Short mmCIF file of C-alpha atoms in Angstrom, two decimals:
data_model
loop_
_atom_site.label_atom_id
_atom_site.label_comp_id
_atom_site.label_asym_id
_atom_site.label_seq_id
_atom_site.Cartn_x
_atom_site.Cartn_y
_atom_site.Cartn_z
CA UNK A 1 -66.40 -33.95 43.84
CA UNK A 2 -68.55 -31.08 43.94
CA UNK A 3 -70.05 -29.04 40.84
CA UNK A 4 -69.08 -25.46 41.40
CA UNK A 5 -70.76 -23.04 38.21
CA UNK A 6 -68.94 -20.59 36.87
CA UNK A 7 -68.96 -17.18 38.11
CA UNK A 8 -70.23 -14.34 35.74
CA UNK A 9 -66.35 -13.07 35.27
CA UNK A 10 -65.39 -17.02 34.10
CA UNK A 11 -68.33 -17.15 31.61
CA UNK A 12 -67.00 -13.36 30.29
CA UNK A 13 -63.53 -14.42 29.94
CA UNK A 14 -64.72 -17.35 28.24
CA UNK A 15 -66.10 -15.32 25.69
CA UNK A 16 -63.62 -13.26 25.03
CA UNK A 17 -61.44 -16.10 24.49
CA UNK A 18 -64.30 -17.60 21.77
CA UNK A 19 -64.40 -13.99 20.33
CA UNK A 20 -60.10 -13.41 20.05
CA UNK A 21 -60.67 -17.65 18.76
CA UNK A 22 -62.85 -16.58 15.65
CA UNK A 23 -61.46 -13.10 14.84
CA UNK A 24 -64.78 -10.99 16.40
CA UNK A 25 -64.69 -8.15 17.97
CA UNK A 26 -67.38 -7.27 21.18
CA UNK A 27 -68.70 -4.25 18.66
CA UNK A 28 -69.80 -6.87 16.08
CA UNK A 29 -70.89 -9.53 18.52
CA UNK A 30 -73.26 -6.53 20.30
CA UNK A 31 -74.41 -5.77 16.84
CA UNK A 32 -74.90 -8.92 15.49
CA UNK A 33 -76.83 -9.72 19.28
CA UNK A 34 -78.88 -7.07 19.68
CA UNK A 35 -77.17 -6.05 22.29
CA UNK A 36 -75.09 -2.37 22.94
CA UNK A 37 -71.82 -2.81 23.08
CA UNK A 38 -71.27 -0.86 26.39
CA UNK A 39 -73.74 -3.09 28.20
CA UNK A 40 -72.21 -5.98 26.50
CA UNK A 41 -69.16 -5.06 27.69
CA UNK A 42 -70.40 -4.57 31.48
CA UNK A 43 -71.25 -8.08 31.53
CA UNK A 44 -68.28 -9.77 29.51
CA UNK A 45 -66.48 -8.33 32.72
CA UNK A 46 -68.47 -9.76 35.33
CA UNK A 47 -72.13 -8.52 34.96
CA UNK A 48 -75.30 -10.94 34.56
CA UNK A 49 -76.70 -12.51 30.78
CA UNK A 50 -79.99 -13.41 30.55
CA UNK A 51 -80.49 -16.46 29.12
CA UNK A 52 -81.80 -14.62 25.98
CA UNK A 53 -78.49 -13.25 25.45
CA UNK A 54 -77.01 -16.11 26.04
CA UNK A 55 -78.77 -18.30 23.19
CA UNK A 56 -78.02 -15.19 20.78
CA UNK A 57 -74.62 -15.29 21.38
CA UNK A 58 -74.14 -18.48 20.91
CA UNK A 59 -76.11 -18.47 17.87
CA UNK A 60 -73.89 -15.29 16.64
CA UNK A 61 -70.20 -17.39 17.25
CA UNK A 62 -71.91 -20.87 16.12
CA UNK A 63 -71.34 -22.45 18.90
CA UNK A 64 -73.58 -24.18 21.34
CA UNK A 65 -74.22 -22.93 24.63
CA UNK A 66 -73.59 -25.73 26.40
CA UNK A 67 -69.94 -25.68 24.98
CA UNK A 68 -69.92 -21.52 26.05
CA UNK A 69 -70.33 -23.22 29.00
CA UNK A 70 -68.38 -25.71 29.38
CA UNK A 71 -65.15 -23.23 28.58
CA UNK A 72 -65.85 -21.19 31.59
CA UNK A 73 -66.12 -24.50 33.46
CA UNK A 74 -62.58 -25.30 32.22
CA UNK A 75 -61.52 -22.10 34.02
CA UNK A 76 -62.47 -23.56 37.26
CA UNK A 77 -60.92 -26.76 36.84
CA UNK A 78 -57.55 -25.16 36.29
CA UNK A 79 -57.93 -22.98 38.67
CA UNK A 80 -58.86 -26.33 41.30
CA UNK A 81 -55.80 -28.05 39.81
CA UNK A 82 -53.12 -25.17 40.30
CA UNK A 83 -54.58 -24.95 43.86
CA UNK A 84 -54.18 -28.57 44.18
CA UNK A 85 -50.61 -28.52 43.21
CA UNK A 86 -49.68 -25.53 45.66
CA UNK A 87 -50.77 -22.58 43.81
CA UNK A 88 -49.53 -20.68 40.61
CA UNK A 89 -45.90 -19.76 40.89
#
């Protein structure tokens, strides 16, 4: 099977799924980050993270990136399966 990454929009819904998991809002995880909350914001919904931002995040929700990650890959899976099955009715 092929290894398809996750788009920009998968690894930003993935976050907001950690943040809504462990009670944080994007205005704390910007200021905890270092990063402003509108750009955060721009790239939660589809704009680009450097990998700086990445690791800080991570760091910030205490969870490695690899398992950031890997929750945006999950995305993609279900995605695959639902197509597999016929779509989402």
């Amino acid at each position: 099977m092929e290894h398809i990454e996750p788009t920009s929009a998968q690894l930003g819904a993935a976050l907001k799924d950690i943040l809504s998991e462990i009670g944080m809002t994007q205005d704390d995880l910007g200021t905890y980050c270092g990063i402003p909350r509108n750009s955060l914001n721009r790239k939660i919904n589809g704009g680009v993270f450097s990998f700086d931002e990445l690791t800080r995040i991570a760091h910030v929700v205490k969870m490695p990136l690899s398992k950031i990650i890997e929750k945006a890959e999950s995305s993609i899976k279900s995605s695959a399966s639902a197509l597999a099955d016929g779509g989402v009715k």
